[in-house]
CSV table of C-alpha atoms in Angstrom, one decimal:
chain,number,residue,atom,x,y,z
A,3,MET,CA,76.1,146.4,63.1
A,4,VAL,CA,79.3,144.3,63.4
A,5,SER,CA,81.5,145.3,66.3
A,6,LEU,CA,84.9,146.7,65.3
A,7,ARG,CA,86.3,144.4,68.0
A,8,TYR,CA,85.4,141.3,65.9
A,9,ALA,CA,85.7,142.9,62.4
A,10,THR,CA,89.3,143.8,62.7
A,11,PRO,CA,90.7,140.3,63.3
A,12,ALA,CA,88.4,139.0,60.6
A,13,LEU,CA,89.8,141.5,58.1
A,14,LEU,CA,93.4,140.7,59.1
A,15,LEU,CA,92.6,137.0,58.6
A,16,LEU,CA,91.2,137.7,55.2
A,17,LEU,CA,94.2,139.8,54.1
A,18,SER,CA,96.6,137.1,55.3
A,19,GLY,CA,94.7,134.5,53.3
A,20,CYS,CA,95.4,130.8,53.3
A,21,VAL,CA,97.7,128.7,51.2
A,22,VAL,CA,96.3,125.9,49.1
A,23,GLY,CA,98.2,123.0,47.6
A,24,PRO,CA,100.4,120.4,49.3
A,25,ASP,CA,103.4,121.4,51.4
A,26,HIS,CA,106.7,119.9,50.2
A,27,VAL,CA,107.9,116.9,52.3
A,28,PRO,CA,111.5,115.7,51.8
A,29,PRO,CA,111.3,112.4,49.9
A,30,GLU,CA,112.4,109.2,51.6
A,31,MET,CA,113.9,106.1,50.2
A,32,ALA,CA,115.1,102.9,51.9
A,33,LEU,CA,118.8,102.4,51.3
A,34,PRO,CA,121.1,99.6,52.5
A,35,GLY,CA,123.4,100.3,55.5
A,36,LYS,CA,126.5,99.8,53.4
A,37,PHE,CA,127.8,99.2,49.9
A,38,SER,CA,128.3,95.6,48.9
A,39,GLU,CA,132.1,96.0,49.1
A,40,GLY,CA,132.3,99.0,51.4
A,41,GLY,CA,132.3,99.6,55.1
A,42,LYS,CA,129.7,100.8,57.6
A,43,LYS,CA,131.4,104.1,58.4
A,44,SER,CA,130.1,107.4,57.1
A,45,ILE,CA,132.5,109.7,55.4
A,46,GLY,CA,130.7,112.9,56.3
A,47,ASP,CA,130.8,115.9,54.0
A,48,VAL,CA,133.3,115.4,51.2
A,49,ALA,CA,132.6,118.5,49.2
A,50,THR,CA,136.0,120.1,50.3
A,51,THR,CA,138.1,117.0,49.8
A,52,ALA,CA,140.8,117.6,47.2
A,53,TRP,CA,141.0,113.8,46.4
A,54,TRP,CA,143.1,114.4,43.3
A,55,THR,CA,146.1,115.3,45.4
A,56,ALA,CA,146.5,111.6,46.1
A,57,TYR,CA,148.1,111.3,42.6
A,58,ASN,CA,150.9,113.5,43.9
A,59,ASP,CA,151.1,115.5,40.7
A,60,ARG,CA,151.6,119.2,41.2
A,61,LYS,CA,150.7,120.0,37.6
A,62,LEU,CA,147.3,118.3,37.9
A,63,ASP,CA,146.7,120.1,41.2
A,64,SER,CA,147.4,123.5,39.5
A,65,LEU,CA,145.1,122.7,36.5
A,66,VAL,CA,142.2,121.8,38.8
A,67,GLN,CA,142.5,125.0,40.8
A,68,THR,CA,142.8,127.1,37.6
A,69,GLY,CA,139.8,125.7,35.9
A,70,LEU,CA,137.5,126.0,38.9
A,71,SER,CA,137.7,129.8,38.4
A,72,GLN,CA,138.1,129.9,34.6
A,73,ASN,CA,136.1,127.0,33.2
A,74,LEU,CA,133.3,128.5,31.0
A,75,THR,CA,130.7,125.8,31.8
A,76,ILE,CA,131.1,126.6,35.5
A,77,GLN,CA,130.7,130.3,34.8
A,78,GLN,CA,127.5,129.7,32.9
A,79,ALA,CA,126.1,127.7,35.8
A,80,ILE,CA,126.9,130.6,38.1
A,81,GLU,CA,125.1,133.0,35.8
A,82,ARG,CA,122.0,130.7,36.0
A,83,ILE,CA,122.2,131.3,39.8
A,84,ASN,CA,121.9,135.0,39.2
A,85,SER,CA,119.0,134.5,36.9
A,86,ALA,CA,117.2,132.2,39.4
A,87,SER,CA,117.8,134.8,42.2
A,88,ALA,CA,116.1,137.5,40.1
A,89,ASN,CA,113.2,135.1,39.5
A,90,VAL,CA,112.6,134.9,43.3
A,91,THR,CA,112.1,138.7,43.3
A,92,ILE,CA,109.8,138.5,40.3
A,93,ALA,CA,107.7,135.7,41.9
A,94,GLY,CA,107.2,137.6,45.2
A,95,ALA,CA,106.6,141.0,43.6
A,96,GLY,CA,103.0,140.2,42.6
A,97,ALA,CA,101.9,139.9,46.3
A,98,LEU,CA,103.0,143.5,47.0
A,99,PRO,CA,101.1,146.7,46.2
A,100,ALA,CA,102.0,148.4,42.9
A,101,LEU,CA,102.3,152.2,42.8
A,102,ASP,CA,102.6,154.2,39.6
A,103,VAL,CA,103.2,157.9,39.4
A,104,GLY,CA,102.8,160.0,36.2
A,105,ALA,CA,102.9,163.6,35.2
A,106,SER,CA,102.2,165.6,32.1
A,107,HIS,CA,102.0,169.1,30.7
A,108,THR,CA,100.3,170.1,27.5
A,109,ILE,CA,99.8,173.4,25.6
A,110,SER,CA,96.8,173.7,23.3
A,111,GLY,CA,95.2,176.5,21.3
A,112,GLN,CA,93.5,177.5,18.1
A,113,THR,CA,94.3,179.7,15.1
A,114,GLY,CA,91.9,181.7,12.9
A,115,GLU,CA,90.3,185.1,12.4
A,116,LEU,CA,87.7,185.1,15.1
A,117,ARG,CA,87.7,188.1,17.4
A,118,ASP,CA,88.5,187.8,21.0
A,119,GLN,CA,90.0,184.3,20.3
A,120,PRO,CA,91.3,182.8,23.6
A,121,ASN,CA,95.0,182.4,23.8
A,122,THR,CA,96.7,179.1,24.4
A,123,ARG,CA,95.7,176.8,27.3
A,124,ASN,CA,98.4,175.3,29.6
A,125,THR,CA,97.3,172.1,31.4
A,126,SER,CA,99.4,170.4,34.0
A,127,ALA,CA,98.3,167.1,35.3
A,128,GLY,CA,99.5,164.2,37.5
A,129,GLN,CA,98.3,160.7,38.2
A,130,LEU,CA,98.9,158.4,41.2
A,131,SER,CA,97.7,154.8,40.8
A,132,LEU,CA,97.7,152.1,43.4
A,133,SER,CA,96.8,148.4,42.9
A,134,TRP,CA,97.0,145.4,45.2
A,135,LEU,CA,96.0,141.9,44.4
A,136,LEU,CA,95.1,140.2,47.7
A,137,ASP,CA,96.9,136.8,47.9
A,138,LEU,CA,93.9,135.1,49.6
A,139,PHE,CA,94.8,131.6,48.6
A,140,GLY,CA,98.6,131.7,48.4
A,141,LEU,CA,99.2,132.1,44.7
A,142,TYR,CA,102.2,134.3,45.1
A,143,LYS,CA,103.4,132.6,48.2
A,144,ARG,CA,103.6,129.3,46.4
A,145,SER,CA,105.2,131.0,43.4
A,146,LYS,CA,107.9,132.4,45.6
A,147,GLU,CA,108.3,129.1,47.3
A,148,SER,CA,108.8,127.5,43.9
A,149,ALA,CA,111.3,130.1,42.8
A,150,LEU,CA,113.3,129.7,46.0
A,151,ALA,CA,113.5,125.9,45.4
A,152,SER,CA,114.6,126.6,41.8
A,153,LEU,CA,117.3,128.9,43.2
A,154,ASP,CA,118.6,126.1,45.4
A,155,SER,CA,118.5,123.9,42.3
A,156,ALA,CA,120.7,126.4,40.5
A,157,TYR,CA,123.2,126.4,43.3
A,158,ALA,CA,123.3,122.6,43.1
A,159,GLY,CA,123.7,122.9,39.3
A,160,ALA,CA,126.9,124.9,39.8
A,161,ASP,CA,128.2,122.2,42.0
A,162,ILE,CA,127.3,119.6,39.3
A,163,ALA,CA,129.2,121.7,36.8
A,164,LYS,CA,132.3,121.7,39.0
A,165,LEU,CA,132.2,118.0,39.5
A,166,SER,CA,131.8,117.4,35.8
A,167,TYR,CA,134.7,119.7,35.1
A,168,ILE,CA,137.0,117.9,37.6
A,169,GLN,CA,136.1,114.5,36.3
A,170,ASP,CA,136.7,115.6,32.7
A,171,LEU,CA,140.0,117.3,33.5
A,172,VAL,CA,141.4,114.5,35.6
A,173,SER,CA,140.3,111.8,33.1
A,174,THR,CA,141.9,113.8,30.2
A,175,TYR,CA,145.1,114.4,32.1
A,176,ILE,CA,145.4,110.7,32.9
A,177,ASP,CA,144.9,109.9,29.2
A,178,LEU,CA,147.6,112.5,28.3
A,179,ARG,CA,150.1,110.8,30.5
A,180,PHE,CA,149.1,107.4,29.3
A,181,TYR,CA,149.7,108.3,25.7
A,182,GLN,CA,153.1,109.8,26.6
A,183,GLN,CA,154.0,106.6,28.4
A,184,ARG,CA,152.9,104.6,25.3
A,185,LEU,CA,155.0,106.9,23.1
A,186,ALA,CA,158.1,106.4,25.3
A,187,LEU,CA,157.6,102.6,25.2
A,188,SER,CA,157.1,102.6,21.4
A,189,LYS,CA,160.3,104.6,20.9
A,190,ALA,CA,162.2,102.2,23.2
A,191,ASN,CA,160.8,99.2,21.4
A,192,LEU,CA,161.7,100.8,18.1
A,193,LYS,CA,165.3,101.1,19.2
A,194,SER,CA,165.4,97.4,20.2
A,195,ARG,CA,163.8,96.3,17.0
A,196,GLN,CA,166.1,98.5,14.9
A,197,GLU,CA,169.0,96.8,16.6
A,198,THR,CA,167.6,93.4,15.8
A,199,TYR,CA,167.0,94.4,12.2
A,200,ASP,CA,170.6,95.7,11.9
A,201,LEU,CA,171.9,92.4,13.4
A,202,THR,CA,169.8,90.4,11.0
A,203,LYS,CA,171.2,92.3,8.0
A,204,PHE,CA,174.7,91.7,9.3
A,205,GLN,CA,174.1,88.0,9.6
A,206,LEU,CA,172.6,88.0,6.1
A,207,ASP,CA,175.8,89.4,4.8
A,208,ALA,CA,177.7,86.7,6.7
A,209,GLY,CA,175.5,84.0,5.3
A,210,ALA,CA,174.0,83.1,8.7
A,211,ALA,CA,170.5,84.5,8.0
A,212,SER,CA,168.0,84.4,5.2
A,213,ARG,CA,166.3,87.2,3.3
A,214,LEU,CA,163.0,86.2,5.0
A,215,ASP,CA,164.6,86.9,8.4
A,216,VAL,CA,165.5,90.4,7.3
A,217,VAL,CA,162.1,91.1,5.9
A,218,GLN,CA,160.4,90.0,9.1
A,219,ALA,CA,162.7,92.1,11.2
A,220,GLU,CA,162.1,95.1,9.0
A,221,GLY,CA,158.3,94.6,9.1
A,222,LEU,CA,158.4,94.8,12.9
A,223,VAL,CA,160.4,98.1,12.7
A,224,GLN,CA,157.8,99.6,10.3
A,225,SER,CA,154.9,98.5,12.5
A,226,THR,CA,156.4,100.3,15.4
A,227,LEU,CA,157.0,103.4,13.4
A,228,ALA,CA,153.4,103.3,12.4
A,229,GLU,CA,152.3,103.5,16.0
A,230,ILE,CA,154.1,106.7,16.9
A,231,PRO,CA,152.2,109.3,14.8
A,232,GLY,CA,148.8,108.2,16.3
A,233,LEU,CA,150.2,108.4,19.8
A,234,GLU,CA,151.6,111.8,19.2
A,235,THR,CA,148.2,112.9,17.8
A,236,ASN,CA,146.4,111.6,20.9
A,237,ILE,CA,148.8,113.5,23.1
A,238,ARG,CA,148.1,116.8,21.4
A,239,VAL,CA,144.3,116.2,21.3
A,240,SER,CA,144.4,115.6,25.1
A,241,ALA,CA,146.4,118.8,25.6
A,242,HIS,CA,144.0,120.7,23.4
A,243,HIS,CA,141.0,119.6,25.5
A,244,ILE,CA,142.7,120.4,28.8
A,245,ALA,CA,143.4,123.9,27.5
A,246,THR,CA,139.7,124.3,26.5
A,247,LEU,CA,138.6,123.1,30.0
A,248,VAL,CA,140.7,125.8,31.7
A,249,GLY,CA,139.4,128.5,29.4
A,250,GLN,CA,142.5,128.8,27.1
A,251,PRO,CA,142.8,128.5,23.3
A,252,ALA,CA,143.5,124.9,22.4
A,253,GLY,CA,147.1,125.1,21.2
A,254,THR,CA,148.5,127.3,24.0
A,255,MET,CA,149.3,124.6,26.5
A,256,VAL,CA,150.8,121.8,24.3
A,257,ASP,CA,154.4,122.6,25.1
A,258,GLU,CA,153.7,123.1,28.8
A,259,LEU,CA,151.9,119.8,29.1
A,260,MET,CA,154.5,117.9,27.1
A,261,ARG,CA,156.8,118.4,30.0
A,262,GLY,CA,155.2,116.1,32.4
A,263,SER,CA,155.8,113.3,34.9
A,264,GLY,CA,154.9,109.6,34.5
A,265,GLN,CA,151.4,108.1,34.7
A,266,PRO,CA,149.3,109.2,37.7
A,267,THR,CA,148.9,106.6,40.4
A,268,PHE,CA,147.0,107.3,43.6
A,269,ARG,CA,148.5,106.9,47.0
A,270,GLY,CA,145.9,106.7,49.7
A,271,GLY,CA,143.0,104.8,51.1
A,272,ILE,CA,139.7,104.0,49.4
A,273,LYS,CA,136.7,105.6,51.1
A,274,SER,CA,133.2,105.1,49.9
A,275,GLY,CA,131.1,105.9,52.9
A,276,ILE,CA,127.6,104.5,53.1
A,277,PRO,CA,124.7,105.0,50.7
A,278,ALA,CA,123.0,107.5,52.9
A,279,ASP,CA,126.0,109.8,52.5
A,280,LEU,CA,125.0,110.3,48.9
A,281,ILE,CA,121.8,112.1,49.8
A,282,ARG,CA,123.9,114.9,51.3
A,283,ASN,CA,127.0,114.8,49.2
A,284,ARG,CA,125.8,114.3,45.6
A,285,PRO,CA,124.7,117.7,44.1
A,286,ASP,CA,122.6,116.0,41.4
A,287,ILE,CA,120.5,114.3,44.1
A,288,ARG,CA,120.1,117.6,45.9
A,289,GLN,CA,119.2,119.3,42.7
A,290,ALA,CA,116.6,116.6,42.0
A,291,GLU,CA,115.1,117.1,45.5
A,292,ARG,CA,114.9,120.9,45.0
A,293,ASN,CA,113.3,120.4,41.6
A,294,LEU,CA,110.7,118.2,43.3
A,295,ALA,CA,110.1,121.0,45.9
A,296,ALA,CA,109.6,123.6,43.1
A,297,ALA,CA,107.2,121.3,41.2
A,298,THR,CA,105.2,120.7,44.4
A,299,ALA,CA,104.8,124.4,45.0
A,300,GLN,CA,103.5,124.8,41.5
A,301,ILE,CA,100.6,122.6,42.4
A,302,GLY,CA,99.5,125.3,44.9
A,303,VAL,CA,99.9,127.9,42.2
A,304,ALA,CA,97.6,126.0,39.9
A,305,GLU,CA,95.1,125.3,42.7
A,306,ALA,CA,95.0,129.0,43.8
A,307,GLN,CA,93.8,130.0,40.3
A,308,LEU,CA,90.7,127.9,40.8
A,309,TYR,CA,89.5,130.3,43.5
A,310,PRO,CA,88.2,133.9,43.4
A,311,SER,CA,90.6,136.8,43.6
A,312,ILE,CA,90.1,140.2,44.9
A,313,SER,CA,92.2,143.3,43.9
A,314,LEU,CA,92.1,146.7,45.4
A,315,SER,CA,92.8,149.7,43.1
A,316,GLY,CA,92.6,153.4,43.3
A,317,SER,CA,93.9,156.5,41.6
A,318,ILE,CA,94.2,160.3,42.1
A,319,SER,CA,94.5,162.5,39.0
A,320,PRO,CA,95.1,166.2,39.9
A,321,SER,CA,95.3,168.8,37.1
A,322,TYR,CA,95.7,172.5,36.8
A,323,ILE,CA,94.5,174.7,33.9
A,324,ASN,CA,95.8,178.1,33.0
A,325,GLN,CA,94.1,180.0,30.2
A,326,ARG,CA,93.0,183.6,29.8
A,327,GLY,CA,90.0,184.0,31.8
A,328,ILE,CA,90.1,180.5,33.1
A,329,HIS,CA,92.4,179.1,35.7
A,330,GLY,CA,92.2,176.6,38.6
A,331,GLY,CA,92.7,173.0,39.5
A,332,LEU,CA,90.6,169.8,39.5
A,333,SER,CA,91.3,166.4,41.1
A,334,ALA,CA,89.6,163.2,40.0
A,335,TRP,CA,89.9,160.1,42.2
A,336,SER,CA,88.6,156.6,42.4
A,337,PHE,CA,88.9,153.6,44.7
A,338,GLY,CA,87.3,150.2,44.9
A,339,PRO,CA,87.7,146.4,45.0
A,340,THR,CA,87.5,144.1,42.0
A,341,LEU,CA,86.3,140.5,42.3
A,342,ASN,CA,87.4,138.0,39.7
A,343,LEU,CA,85.5,134.7,39.9
A,344,PRO,CA,86.4,131.9,37.4
A,345,ILE,CA,83.2,130.0,36.4
A,346,LEU,CA,83.5,128.7,32.9
A,347,ASP,CA,86.9,128.0,31.4
A,348,GLY,CA,86.5,124.8,29.5
A,349,GLY,CA,88.3,122.9,32.2
A,350,ARG,CA,91.6,124.7,31.6
A,351,LEU,CA,92.3,125.6,35.2
A,352,ARG,CA,91.6,122.1,36.5
A,353,ALA,CA,93.7,120.7,33.8
A,354,ASN,CA,96.6,123.0,34.9
A,355,VAL,CA,96.3,121.4,38.4
A,356,ASP,CA,96.5,117.9,36.8
A,357,VAL,CA,99.6,118.9,34.8
A,358,SER,CA,101.3,120.3,38.0
A,359,LYS,CA,100.5,117.1,39.9
A,360,SER,CA,101.9,115.0,37.1
A,361,ASP,CA,105.1,117.2,36.9
A,362,ALA,CA,105.6,116.7,40.6
A,363,ALA,CA,105.1,113.0,40.4
A,364,ALA,CA,107.7,112.9,37.5
A,365,SER,CA,110.1,115.0,39.6
A,366,TYR,CA,109.8,112.5,42.5
A,367,LEU,CA,110.5,109.6,40.1
A,368,ALA,CA,113.5,111.5,38.7
A,369,TRP,CA,114.8,112.0,42.3
A,370,LYS,CA,114.5,108.3,43.0
A,371,GLN,CA,116.2,107.4,39.8
A,372,THR,CA,119.0,109.8,40.5
A,373,VAL,CA,119.6,108.2,43.9
A,374,LEU,CA,119.6,104.7,42.5
A,375,THR,CA,122.0,105.7,39.7
A,376,ALA,CA,124.3,107.3,42.3
A,377,VAL,CA,124.4,104.0,44.3
A,378,GLU,CA,125.1,102.0,41.2
A,379,GLN,CA,128.0,104.3,40.2
A,380,VAL,CA,129.6,104.0,43.6
A,381,GLU,CA,129.2,100.2,43.6
A,382,ASN,CA,130.7,99.9,40.1
A,383,ALA,CA,133.7,102.2,40.9
A,384,LEU,CA,134.3,100.5,44.2
A,385,SER,CA,134.3,97.1,42.6
A,386,ALA,CA,136.7,98.3,39.9
A,387,VAL,CA,139.2,100.2,42.1
A,388,ARG,CA,139.5,97.3,44.6
A,389,ARG,CA,140.6,94.9,41.8
A,390,ASP,CA,142.7,97.3,39.7
A,391,ALA,CA,145.8,96.8,41.9
A,392,GLN,CA,145.6,93.0,41.3
A,393,THR,CA,145.6,93.5,37.6
A,394,VAL,CA,148.5,96.0,37.7
A,395,ASP,CA,150.6,93.6,39.9
A,396,ALA,CA,150.0,90.7,37.5
A,397,LEU,CA,150.9,92.7,34.4
A,398,ARG,CA,154.1,94.0,36.0
A,399,ALA,CA,155.1,90.4,36.7
A,400,GLN,CA,154.2,89.6,33.0
A,401,VAL,CA,156.4,92.5,31.8
A,402,ARG,CA,159.4,91.2,33.8
A,403,THR,CA,158.8,87.7,32.4
A,404,THR,CA,158.5,88.8,28.8
A,405,GLN,CA,161.6,91.0,29.1
A,406,GLU,CA,163.6,88.1,30.5
A,407,THR,CA,162.3,85.9,27.6
A,408,LEU,CA,163.5,88.5,25.1
A,409,GLU,CA,166.9,88.7,26.7
A,410,LEU,CA,167.3,84.9,26.6
A,411,SER,CA,166.0,84.7,23.0
A,412,THR,CA,168.3,87.4,21.8
A,413,ALA,CA,171.4,85.8,23.3
A,414,SER,CA,170.4,82.4,21.9
A,415,TYR,CA,169.9,83.9,18.5
A,416,LYS,CA,173.3,85.6,18.5
A,417,ASP,CA,174.8,82.2,19.4
A,418,GLY,CA,172.9,80.6,16.6
A,419,ALA,CA,170.9,78.3,18.9
A,420,SER,CA,167.5,79.7,18.0
A,421,SER,CA,165.8,81.3,15.1
A,422,LEU,CA,165.0,85.0,14.5
A,423,LEU,CA,161.3,84.1,14.8
A,424,ASP,CA,161.8,83.5,18.5
A,425,VAL,CA,163.3,86.9,19.0
A,426,LEU,CA,160.6,88.7,17.1
A,427,ASP,CA,157.9,86.9,18.9
A,428,ALA,CA,159.5,87.8,22.3
A,429,GLN,CA,159.7,91.4,21.2
A,430,ARG,CA,156.0,91.4,20.4
A,431,GLN,CA,155.2,89.9,23.7
A,432,VAL,CA,157.2,92.5,25.5
A,433,SER,CA,155.4,95.3,23.6
A,434,LEU,CA,152.0,93.9,24.3
A,435,ALA,CA,152.7,93.4,28.0
A,436,GLN,CA,154.1,96.9,28.4
A,437,ALA,CA,151.0,98.4,26.6
A,438,SER,CA,148.7,96.3,28.7
A,439,LEU,CA,150.4,97.5,31.9
A,440,ALA,CA,150.2,101.2,30.9
A,441,ALA,CA,146.5,100.7,30.1
A,442,ALA,CA,145.9,99.0,33.5
A,443,VAL,CA,147.7,101.9,35.3
A,444,GLN,CA,145.5,104.3,33.3
A,445,GLN,CA,142.3,102.5,34.2
A,446,MET,CA,143.3,102.3,37.9
A,447,ALA,CA,143.8,106.0,38.1
A,448,LYS,CA,140.5,106.6,36.3
A,449,ASP,CA,138.6,104.3,38.6
A,450,TYR,CA,139.9,106.1,41.6
A,451,ALA,CA,138.6,109.4,40.1
A,452,ALA,CA,135.3,107.8,39.3
A,453,LEU,CA,134.8,106.6,42.8
A,454,ASN,CA,135.5,110.0,44.3
A,455,ILE,CA,133.2,111.7,41.8
A,456,ALA,CA,130.5,109.1,42.4
A,457,THR,CA,130.6,109.9,46.1
A,458,GLY,CA,130.3,113.6,45.4
A,459,GLY,CA,133.7,114.7,46.6
A,460,GLY,CA,135.8,117.7,45.6
A,461,PHE,CA,133.4,120.3,44.1
A,462,ALA,CA,134.3,122.8,46.9
A,463,PRO,CA,138.1,122.4,47.6
A,464,GLY,CA,139.3,124.6,50.3
A,465,GLY,CA,135.7,125.3,51.5
A,466,LYS,CA,134.9,127.7,48.6
A,467,THR,CA,131.3,127.1,47.7
A,468,THR,CA,129.0,128.9,45.3
A,469,GLY,CA,126.1,129.2,47.7
A,470,PRO,CA,124.2,127.6,50.5
A,471,GLY,CA,125.3,124.2,51.9
A,472,PRO,CA,123.6,120.9,51.0
A,473,VAL,CA,119.9,120.7,51.6
A,474,LYS,CA,119.0,118.5,54.6
A,475,VAL,CA,117.0,115.6,53.3
A,476,THR,CA,115.3,112.8,55.3
A,477,LYS,CA,116.7,109.4,54.4
A,478,GLY,CA,115.1,106.0,54.6
A,479,SER,CA,116.6,103.3,56.8
């Protein structure tokens, strides 16, 4: 007979079970110590950095804050967090005992002409059922582990949605102000070209200009008029998209956004940090790592199904019968273990393990690809933003030069020392230079936004997060 002293620990060990399958190990990847055009200093956690305030545009600041609470894509991502949280409860529920209670009351009888026929019978019954699947090999433990990792992934997904919203909003706002600047330039050029056209008609009447000169001047006026409707359309399209981003009907913000400042230009330093910062700061990298953790836990789930399972079940069914001449109660009960041993399944369970391993391998490759893509995005944005100022300075100098050329050409034409063709060509050059400058200012503002988005900054301005902080991940040297 086995001593109770030794049987009790053995029983507890059996009930606690073991956990099969690999444990998740945070992935590692060797990264350079710095970006090719960056410094060697870490920028730390940039989640709360409101980098768009560097544009010094209060309207933009207000739109960002409004949309973070009203954007529908962000709200959908938060609902996915609620769903993932419920899945954690579902995954862990299987390892707990299940208790069901039921009750019933029935009335039965017979009709007919037999003498001394019994009257109706009243039967009251109840049932209490208990079942418990012993998690001997960690099936439910791994399931809950996978669900928790998926919950972390959902939190990271909400942060990704916030970053995507900020990038979309800031980019669209920059486009809106660019089109407004282009419209203002076109209207100013139209006024200048109209004056040239009027002057040419006057000189034609005086015999100092040809009909060809008048037609050429008029053609430049018409080409400028043709630009304006397209620019006005682009302004309204940008305003419509901004309204949609902040959860408003498309046409409700047009008038409000038409009253705006000039093109956004950032005032502040350029900080990229080091590649290792991306592991902590980029929510898409954190999401990929959590997806890998969930996939790794699923290997344990699949492997646990290869082993036997034991379930304990029992039930008690008391009943009471009341009938003329008969009354009293009965109680039926049962209790016992059930062993389920998979033997022949056509290789299905083993194939499930192979599928889970392949999914985990694919998740690791996805994590690695996400890291490399993040590094590339920072490198590209850093290269662009460091050179944008040079382009803007050169184009500003070109605008000044072309404007001076136009002034000299106009004065010379009025004095009869040059042809109208020189004036028209100078006007075209001014228009092209101004448009190029506006586009360069637009691109510089967008590149600054792209750099901050690429480093993972700004999805929790003011410290307001949707859930747990970034997952700690081991990084390669």
